[in-house]
mmCIF file of C-alpha atoms and ligand atoms in Angstrom:
data_model
loop_
_atom_site.group_PDB
_atom_site.id
_atom_site.type_symbol
_atom_site.label_atom_id
_atom_site.label_comp_id
_atom_site.label_asym_id
_atom_site.label_seq_id
_atom_site.Cartn_x
_atom_site.Cartn_y
_atom_site.Cartn_z
ATOM 1 C CA MET A 1 9.346 1.947 16.269
ATOM 2 C CA HIS A 2 12.057 -1.028 15.206
ATOM 3 C CA VAL A 3 14.263 0.270 12.395
ATOM 4 C CA GLU A 4 17.577 -2.075 11.416
ATOM 5 C CA THR A 5 20.165 -1.618 8.392
ATOM 6 C CA LEU A 6 21.314 -4.264 5.985
ATOM 7 C CA GLY A 7 24.966 -2.368 4.694
ATOM 8 C CA ASP A 8 27.022 -0.069 6.126
ATOM 9 C CA GLY A 9 26.297 3.657 5.694
ATOM 10 C CA ARG A 10 23.336 6.041 5.813
ATOM 11 C CA PRO A 11 20.418 4.501 3.904
ATOM 12 C CA ASP A 12 18.979 6.228 0.325
ATOM 13 C CA TYR A 13 16.114 3.506 0.706
ATOM 14 C CA THR A 14 13.845 2.454 3.840
ATOM 15 C CA ILE A 15 11.494 -0.689 3.362
ATOM 16 C CA VAL A 16 8.548 -0.110 5.475
ATOM 17 C CA ALA A 17 6.319 -3.179 7.283
ATOM 18 C CA CYS A 18 3.512 -3.163 9.458
ATOM 19 C CA VAL A 19 2.087 0.122 9.208
ATOM 20 C CA HIS A 20 -0.921 -1.885 9.909
ATOM 21 C CA GLY A 21 0.184 -4.528 12.567
ATOM 22 C CA ASP A 22 -1.965 -6.966 11.457
ATOM 23 C CA GLU A 23 -0.868 -6.820 8.286
ATOM 24 C CA THR A 24 2.749 -8.989 8.072
ATOM 25 C CA CYS A 25 3.946 -9.660 4.761
ATOM 26 C CA GLY A 26 6.640 -7.091 4.305
ATOM 27 C CA TRP A 27 7.910 -8.896 7.928
ATOM 28 C CA HIS A 28 7.818 -11.984 6.617
ATOM 29 C CA ALA A 29 9.459 -10.629 3.247
ATOM 30 C CA PHE A 30 11.846 -8.640 4.806
ATOM 31 C CA ASN A 31 13.515 -11.628 7.403
ATOM 32 C CA ARG A 32 13.300 -13.974 4.683
ATOM 33 C CA PHE A 33 15.705 -11.913 1.897
ATOM 34 C CA LYS A 34 17.917 -11.345 5.427
ATOM 35 C CA ALA A 35 18.161 -15.412 6.034
ATOM 36 C CA SER A 36 19.093 -15.904 2.471
ATOM 37 C CA ASP A 37 22.384 -15.272 1.092
ATOM 38 C CA MET A 38 22.139 -12.295 -1.131
ATOM 39 C CA SER A 39 23.205 -9.104 0.047
ATOM 40 C CA VAL A 40 22.327 -5.203 -0.790
ATOM 41 C CA ALA A 41 24.454 -3.078 -2.715
ATOM 42 C CA GLU A 42 24.432 -0.723 -0.784
ATOM 43 C CA PRO A 43 22.439 0.513 2.333
ATOM 44 C CA VAL A 44 19.305 -0.152 2.958
ATOM 45 C CA LYS A 45 16.684 0.607 6.025
ATOM 46 C CA PHE A 46 14.077 -1.835 7.694
ATOM 47 C CA VAL A 47 10.988 0.349 9.633
ATOM 48 C CA LEU A 48 8.725 -2.080 11.755
ATOM 49 C CA ALA A 49 6.385 0.664 12.361
ATOM 50 C CA ASN A 50 3.645 -0.096 14.315
ATOM 51 C CA GLU A 51 5.423 -2.958 16.333
ATOM 52 C CA ARG A 52 3.064 -2.467 19.648
ATOM 53 C CA ALA A 53 0.168 -3.388 17.439
ATOM 54 C CA PHE A 54 1.914 -5.875 15.651
ATOM 55 C CA LYS A 55 2.822 -7.162 18.817
ATOM 56 C CA LEU A 56 -0.889 -7.731 20.023
ATOM 57 C CA GLY A 57 -2.007 -8.488 16.325
ATOM 58 C CA TYR A 58 -3.710 -5.572 15.997
ATOM 59 C CA ARG A 59 -4.243 -3.558 12.971
ATOM 60 C CA TYR A 60 -3.372 -0.531 15.510
ATOM 61 C CA CYS A 61 -3.653 0.617 18.885
ATOM 62 C CA ASP A 62 -5.508 3.969 19.215
ATOM 63 C CA THR A 63 -6.079 4.672 15.612
ATOM 64 C CA ASP A 64 -4.743 4.134 12.023
ATOM 65 C CA LEU A 65 -1.017 4.986 11.422
ATOM 66 C CA ASN A 66 -1.681 5.568 7.806
ATOM 67 C CA ARG A 67 -4.080 8.848 8.168
ATOM 68 C CA VAL A 68 -2.814 10.419 10.853
ATOM 69 C CA MET A 69 0.637 11.666 9.091
ATOM 70 C CA PRO A 70 2.551 13.846 9.835
ATOM 71 C CA GLY A 71 1.920 13.016 13.621
ATOM 72 C CA ASP A 72 2.717 14.719 16.734
ATOM 73 C CA GLU A 73 4.674 13.620 19.642
ATOM 74 C CA THR A 74 2.721 15.388 22.062
ATOM 75 C CA SER A 75 -0.659 13.429 21.508
ATOM 76 C CA ASP A 76 -2.253 10.292 23.540
ATOM 77 C CA GLN A 77 -2.879 8.603 21.127
ATOM 78 C CA HIS A 78 0.039 6.152 20.366
ATOM 79 C CA GLU A 79 0.085 6.339 16.102
ATOM 80 C CA VAL A 80 -0.205 10.031 15.836
ATOM 81 C CA ARG A 81 2.484 9.713 18.403
ATOM 82 C CA LEU A 82 4.536 6.992 16.383
ATOM 83 C CA ALA A 83 3.388 9.149 12.976
ATOM 84 C CA ALA A 84 6.214 12.221 13.952
ATOM 85 C CA ARG A 85 9.218 9.769 14.377
ATOM 86 C CA LEU A 86 8.475 7.336 11.774
ATOM 87 C CA ARG A 87 8.132 10.717 9.228
ATOM 88 C CA ARG A 88 11.866 11.464 10.417
ATOM 89 C CA GLU A 89 12.486 8.459 9.510
ATOM 90 C CA LEU A 90 11.624 8.015 6.380
ATOM 91 C CA GLU A 91 12.535 12.075 5.211
ATOM 92 C CA GLY A 92 15.058 11.951 2.859
ATOM 93 C CA THR A 93 15.039 8.302 1.727
ATOM 94 C CA THR A 94 13.235 6.153 -1.159
ATOM 95 C CA VAL A 95 10.771 4.273 0.670
ATOM 96 C CA ILE A 96 8.254 1.229 -0.456
ATOM 97 C CA ASP A 97 6.052 0.599 2.056
ATOM 98 C CA PHE A 98 4.151 -3.540 2.791
ATOM 99 C CA HIS A 99 0.296 -4.353 3.044
ATOM 100 C CA SER A 100 -2.166 -6.561 2.511
ATOM 101 C CA THR A 101 -5.602 -6.373 2.464
ATOM 102 C CA GLU A 102 -9.510 -7.272 2.954
ATOM 103 C CA SER A 103 -9.913 -6.603 -1.002
ATOM 104 C CA LYS A 104 -9.273 -8.517 -4.329
ATOM 105 C CA GLY A 105 -7.445 -7.402 -7.576
ATOM 106 C CA CYS A 106 -3.914 -8.003 -6.104
ATOM 107 C CA PRO A 107 -0.891 -7.120 -6.510
ATOM 108 C CA TYR A 108 -0.899 -3.164 -7.443
ATOM 109 C CA VAL A 109 0.775 -0.134 -6.500
ATOM 110 C CA ILE A 110 -0.395 2.948 -4.302
ATOM 111 C CA VAL A 111 1.257 6.845 -4.667
ATOM 112 C CA THR A 112 -0.076 9.608 -2.436
ATOM 113 C CA GLY A 113 2.044 12.100 -3.386
ATOM 114 C CA GLY A 114 0.998 13.094 -6.483
ATOM 115 C CA ASP A 115 4.584 13.315 -7.828
ATOM 116 C CA ASP A 116 6.280 11.693 -10.775
ATOM 117 C CA ALA A 117 8.795 9.966 -9.236
ATOM 118 C CA SER A 118 7.045 8.015 -7.185
ATOM 119 C CA LEU A 119 4.743 6.927 -10.660
ATOM 120 C CA ARG A 120 8.517 6.070 -12.308
ATOM 121 C CA LEU A 121 9.619 4.637 -8.522
ATOM 122 C CA ALA A 122 5.950 2.209 -9.075
ATOM 123 C CA GLN A 123 7.719 0.552 -12.207
ATOM 124 C CA SER A 124 10.620 -1.248 -10.236
ATOM 125 C CA THR A 125 8.113 -3.010 -8.659
ATOM 126 C CA GLY A 126 7.707 -4.479 -11.792
ATOM 127 C CA LEU A 127 3.632 -4.687 -11.435
ATOM 128 C CA ASN A 128 0.915 -3.926 -13.560
ATOM 129 C CA ARG A 129 -1.083 -1.420 -12.107
ATOM 130 C CA VAL A 130 -1.413 1.518 -10.113
ATOM 131 C CA VAL A 131 -3.748 3.791 -8.033
ATOM 132 C CA ASP A 132 -3.379 6.880 -7.104
ATOM 133 C CA MET A 133 -5.068 8.677 -4.325
ATOM 134 C CA SER A 134 -3.088 11.916 -3.677
ATOM 135 C CA HIS A 135 -7.083 13.153 -3.917
ATOM 136 C CA ILE A 136 -8.376 11.633 -0.687
ATOM 137 C CA GLY A 137 -5.200 11.588 1.351
ATOM 138 C CA GLY A 138 -3.301 9.280 3.736
ATOM 139 C CA GLY A 139 -0.146 7.116 3.368
ATOM 140 C CA VAL A 140 2.468 7.161 5.365
ATOM 141 C CA THR A 141 4.867 7.558 1.379
ATOM 142 C CA ARG A 142 3.074 11.221 0.991
ATOM 143 C CA HIS A 143 5.723 13.674 1.928
ATOM 144 C CA VAL A 144 8.799 11.103 -0.095
ATOM 145 C CA THR A 145 9.630 9.530 -2.913
ATOM 146 C CA GLY A 146 7.830 5.989 -2.179
ATOM 147 C CA VAL A 147 5.193 3.859 -3.212
ATOM 148 C CA ALA A 148 2.649 1.532 -1.240
ATOM 149 C CA VAL A 149 2.308 -2.536 -2.180
ATOM 150 C CA GLU A 150 -0.669 -4.237 -1.544
ATOM 151 C CA CYS A 151 0.483 -7.906 -1.473
ATOM 152 C CA GLY A 152 -2.877 -10.466 -1.299
ATOM 153 C CA TYR A 153 -5.254 -11.093 0.830
ATOM 154 C CA TYR A 154 -4.415 -10.320 4.087
ATOM 155 C CA ASP A 155 -1.739 -12.677 6.327
ATOM 156 C CA ASP A 156 -2.234 -15.440 3.478
ATOM 157 C CA GLU A 157 1.090 -16.566 2.897
ATOM 158 C CA ASP A 158 0.695 -15.160 -0.254
ATOM 159 C CA ALA A 159 0.339 -12.033 0.585
ATOM 160 C CA SER A 160 3.992 -12.975 1.931
ATOM 161 C CA THR A 161 5.703 -15.563 -0.785
ATOM 162 C CA THR A 162 4.493 -11.979 -3.420
ATOM 163 C CA ALA A 163 5.464 -9.553 -0.952
ATOM 164 C CA TYR A 164 8.865 -11.597 -1.354
ATOM 165 C CA ARG A 165 8.970 -11.422 -5.305
ATOM 166 C CA ILE A 166 7.857 -7.356 -5.128
ATOM 167 C CA LEU A 167 10.704 -6.633 -2.285
ATOM 168 C CA LEU A 168 13.501 -8.969 -4.637
ATOM 169 C CA HIS A 169 11.635 -6.718 -8.346
ATOM 170 C CA PHE A 170 12.276 -3.596 -5.855
ATOM 171 C CA LEU A 171 15.958 -4.513 -4.863
ATOM 172 C CA ALA A 172 17.505 -5.268 -8.429
ATOM 173 C CA ALA A 173 15.432 -2.672 -9.898
ATOM 174 C CA GLU A 174 16.569 -0.007 -8.486
ATOM 175 C CA GLY A 175 20.558 -0.962 -9.086
ATOM 176 C CA LEU A 176 20.663 -2.669 -4.931
ATOM 177 C CA LEU A 177 20.946 -6.373 -5.786
ATOM 178 C CA GLY A 178 21.980 -8.571 -8.484
ATOM 179 C CA ARG A 179 19.055 -9.928 -10.603
ATOM 180 C CA PRO A 180 17.229 -9.938 -14.014
ATOM 181 C CA TYR A 181 14.420 -7.330 -13.906
ATOM 182 C CA ALA A 182 11.380 -5.908 -16.136
ATOM 183 C CA ARG A 183 10.768 -2.124 -14.453
ATOM 184 C CA SER A 184 6.920 -2.018 -15.917
ATOM 185 C CA THR A 185 4.251 0.156 -17.507
ATOM 186 C CA PRO A 186 1.458 -0.479 -15.257
ATOM 187 C CA GLU A 187 -1.690 1.082 -16.500
ATOM 188 C CA VAL A 188 -2.982 4.557 -13.858
ATOM 189 C CA TYR A 189 -5.682 4.949 -11.726
ATOM 190 C CA GLU A 190 -6.810 7.693 -10.261
ATOM 191 C CA VAL A 191 -9.053 7.046 -7.100
ATOM 192 C CA PHE A 192 -11.920 10.519 -7.552
ATOM 193 C CA GLY A 193 -14.257 9.528 -5.321
ATOM 194 C CA ASP A 194 -15.841 6.325 -2.648
ATOM 195 C CA ALA A 195 -18.464 3.967 -2.070
ATOM 196 C CA SER A 196 -19.962 4.782 1.049
ATOM 197 C CA GLY A 197 -22.710 2.296 2.419
ATOM 198 C CA GLN A 198 -22.579 0.481 5.187
ATOM 199 C CA GLY A 199 -23.102 -4.026 6.066
ATOM 200 C CA PHE A 200 -23.421 -3.895 1.653
ATOM 201 C CA THR A 201 -22.000 -6.448 -0.342
ATOM 202 C CA PHE A 202 -19.249 -5.836 -3.323
ATOM 203 C CA VAL A 203 -20.748 -7.356 -5.974
ATOM 204 C CA ALA A 204 -18.959 -5.874 -8.860
ATOM 205 C CA GLU A 205 -14.954 -6.639 -9.453
ATOM 206 C CA ASN A 206 -12.151 -4.411 -8.663
ATOM 207 C CA PHE A 207 -10.283 -3.228 -11.832
ATOM 208 C CA ARG A 208 -13.064 -3.895 -14.383
ATOM 209 C CA ARG A 209 -14.584 -0.976 -15.273
ATOM 210 C CA VAL A 210 -18.882 -1.346 -13.847
ATOM 211 C CA GLU A 211 -21.063 0.752 -16.855
ATOM 212 C CA GLU A 212 -23.266 3.600 -16.249
ATOM 213 C CA GLY A 213 -26.872 1.919 -13.755
ATOM 214 C CA GLU A 214 -24.690 -1.372 -14.229
ATOM 215 C CA VAL A 215 -25.666 -2.831 -9.767
ATOM 216 C CA PHE A 216 -22.199 -2.788 -8.055
ATOM 217 C CA ALA A 217 -23.012 -3.971 -3.855
ATOM 218 C CA ARG A 218 -26.371 -5.291 -3.286
ATOM 219 C CA LYS A 219 -28.144 -5.611 0.805
ATOM 220 C CA ASN A 220 -30.911 -6.671 1.957
ATOM 221 C CA GLY A 221 -33.017 -6.783 -1.755
ATOM 222 C CA THR A 222 -31.514 -3.538 -1.915
ATOM 223 C CA VAL A 223 -28.840 -2.425 -4.693
ATOM 224 C CA ARG A 224 -26.728 0.900 -5.137
ATOM 225 C CA ARG A 225 -26.022 1.009 -8.834
ATOM 226 C CA ALA A 226 -23.062 3.663 -10.617
ATOM 227 C CA GLU A 227 -24.355 7.322 -11.812
ATOM 228 C CA THR A 228 -21.910 7.361 -13.444
ATOM 229 C CA ASP A 229 -18.697 4.827 -15.241
ATOM 230 C CA PHE A 230 -16.111 3.999 -12.909
ATOM 231 C CA TYR A 231 -13.375 1.527 -11.829
ATOM 232 C CA PRO A 232 -14.086 -0.425 -8.258
ATOM 233 C CA VAL A 233 -10.606 -0.450 -6.469
ATOM 234 C CA LEU A 234 -9.951 -1.269 -2.781
ATOM 235 C CA MET A 235 -13.944 -2.299 -3.417
ATOM 236 C CA SER A 236 -15.104 -5.175 -0.330
ATOM 237 C CA THR A 237 -17.805 -6.413 1.810
ATOM 238 C CA HIS A 238 -15.944 -6.521 4.380
ATOM 239 C CA GLY A 239 -12.783 -4.419 4.309
ATOM 240 C CA TYR A 240 -14.902 -0.854 6.027
ATOM 241 C CA ASP A 241 -17.111 -0.030 8.400
ATOM 242 C CA ASP A 242 -18.669 2.939 6.318
ATOM 243 C CA ARG A 243 -17.759 2.608 3.205
ATOM 244 C CA ILE A 244 -17.517 -0.430 0.010
ATOM 245 C CA GLY A 245 -14.048 1.232 -0.892
ATOM 246 C CA PHE A 246 -13.130 3.315 -3.950
ATOM 247 C CA LYS A 247 -13.665 4.633 -7.796
ATOM 248 C CA ALA A 248 -11.503 5.251 -10.187
ATOM 249 C CA ARG A 249 -10.563 6.554 -13.323
ATOM 250 C CA ARG A 250 -8.179 4.785 -15.790
ATOM 251 C CA MET A 251 -5.522 7.319 -16.672
ATOM 252 C CA GLY A 252 -3.589 5.074 -19.436
ATOM 253 C CA ARG A 253 0.214 4.320 -18.837
ATOM 254 C CA VAL A 254 3.236 5.060 -16.579
ATOM 255 C CA ASP A 255 6.157 5.070 -19.044
ATOM 256 C CA GLU A 256 9.814 4.926 -19.785
ATOM 257 C CA GLU A 257 10.488 8.629 -20.760
HETATM 258 ZN ZN1 LIG B 1 -2.540 -1.050 5.348
#
């Protein structure tokens, strides 16, 4: 894990990149910001989370860091030990955690803590969609006020450009950077279950409602039909080994108080 702080003093904010070592958009966005002539009004911490996997170009070494919080320092698995250190590093700060993904429909926010503060923080990203994964578990922002952002399709340059744009907007909206911003009122998609299955081709569209009976995935002449209406989120053909993705319901917008 690599940690550095911009500005002097104890940071109230943490920018996290590479929880998944092969999702480098947050790392690029941070370096682009450092190389710019902009500076933050208050100290901000940057954490390159899974530095070992990042250097190897892997998603992870032993297990998915995003699934093993709060971790255990005595584990023989790299990511489980790392999770314990990462949790201490994030504690007491407000967090934005950058990811890229196999699934289409980016950019959007993911919250995991089921707390209002994190939902309100999502407005500072300027993005229009929030996926609430509180019922599923996982996520490194679960124990803090924090959001994860899915910036784009893996290591497309677009993902890094989007990550940079989101980073600037977030810092401005949180009062750390003197730039124009417009807090958004994102639509909330609450995940209530997953669509399991191996080797399926996802044929619907993320964030577009699938009606009861509609085909949303195919495999060798067989099809998967929706048993009830849902909104697909993080669904893709190759994203997961054992599932197509997640099913969500639309909950309305996060509004300014
Ligand atoms: Zn990720």
